[in-house]
């Protein structure tokens, strides 16, 4: 709302929600120091009568003012407003003020009596929180219910709000006799608000109350320590190595996961070529194999052949035929250097017969013996012979200190389902 001083016609722009539900509000013009009352319902300013002419009416008016000025109950009793004066108008205003001073002794006495009356009737006028002479403690104690938690517009003249400063609130001339002197406002510094706390600070600047509420919260970022990060990297590397090793071992065993879990040590040896897992058929179990002789000899064309021969003994109660023997030769490190599958039940060749043949002739002889060997039946507690040739063996293969030979029956067929009578 816009209020006009009835004496000097200075206009002031004041926020309407500043006064709550009050209808009669008392103001003091900061330009001419005129004290007047404003009726919000009628929207007009009421100038009090002179104390010398109508003392009784003035007393009633002051009593109504005092009722409105009760600071312990409600509202803002007296509001001092200040208009911003441009610099070029200071000299003109100063001359106007000099003309407005009483020219006679009688007028001066009436002015003094009027000010003394106001000071006597309104003790709360000086202690009002919107007057700069109040102390900071009194300002903080006063918090009207009508304006708590709300933004209150500043009281300005027709000039922009940003052009009004606290120093304009102070009067540029000496106040009339009997009026309390206006003291300069103490310097105020914005308090430092720690993080993560809600603050509500009340700033009293000039004739209005500014209540500011804000919240500043900053959560610290969580940082991963170097040790925890390194542990995670190490764990990831170990998991990757285990997965690769598991796949490698399983692949070397033809994805036989059961064999890996049953004997992990042998599976690892097989994966690195240190051992070969030999699968034995159920019918071949109970067949014992023995190496009877092994030697190196030369055949036609001066080629070397390593000859291995032995016997298979049937310890079961069932007659067996078509017995296959797996022969394996390893070095001192356990690495398999030679391996092959021999046929049992063949006629063994002597060393002289072997030296008269070629390598190809020896292989053809073994293939020709396969048909007759498959018909050879090994009864219970009987044995049968086998023979095999390894062409071009490595040097020293016949030395038992450097190489080892092993043989095992891996497959067989039951010749009869009826157990033999012992």
Coordinates of N, CA and C in Angstrom, one line a residue, residues 27 45 77 83 130 136 157 172 182 186 226 228 230-231 267 285 340 348 365 416:
X27 N 2.4 6.3 12.2 CA 3.6 6.4 11.5 C 4.2 7.8 11.9
X45 N -4.8 9.1 5.7 CA -4.0 9.4 6.9 C -4.7 10.4 7.7
X77 N 3.6 -1.3 16.7 CA 2.9 -0.1 17.1 C 3.2 1.1 16.3
X83 N 12.4 8.1 3.5 CA 12.4 8.2 2.0 C 13.8 8.5 1.6
X130 N 11.3 -1.7 15.4 CA 11.6 -1.2 14.1 C 12.4 0.1 14.2
X136 N 20.2 -5.1 20.1 CA 20.0 -6.4 19.4 C 19.2 -7.4 20.2
X157 N 10.5 4.3 -0.5 CA 9.7 5.4 -1.2 C 9.5 5.0 -2.6
X172 N 19.0 13.5 8.9 CA 20.1 14.3 8.6 C 20.1 15.6 9.4
X182 N 18.3 9.7 17.7 CA 18.4 8.4 17.0 C 19.9 8.0 16.9
X186 N 24.3 -0.6 15.0 CA 25.6 -1.3 15.2 C 25.9 -2.2 13.9
X226 N 43.0 -47.3 -0.4 CA 43.9 -48.0 -1.4 C 44.0 -49.5 -1.1
X228 N 41.8 -51.5 0.3 CA 40.6 -52.2 -0.1 C 40.5 -52.4 -1.6
X230 N 43.1 -52.6 -3.7 CA 44.1 -53.6 -4.0 C 43.7 -55.0 -3.7
X231 N 43.0 -55.1 -2.6 CA 42.5 -56.5 -2.3 C 41.4 -56.9 -3.3
X267 N 44.4 -85.3 -12.2 CA 43.9 -84.5 -13.3 C 44.8 -83.3 -13.6
X285 N 38.5 -105.4 -15.9 CA 38.9 -105.4 -14.5 C 39.2 -106.9 -14.1
X340 N 51.1 -97.1 -27.1 CA 50.5 -97.9 -28.2 C 49.6 -98.9 -27.6
X348 N 54.2 -115.0 -31.0 CA 55.3 -114.0 -30.8 C 56.4 -114.3 -31.8
X365 N 52.2 -107.7 -40.1 CA 52.1 -109.0 -39.3 C 51.2 -108.8 -38.1
X416 N 31.9 -116.2 -22.3 CA 30.8 -116.9 -21.9 C 30.2 -116.3 -20.6

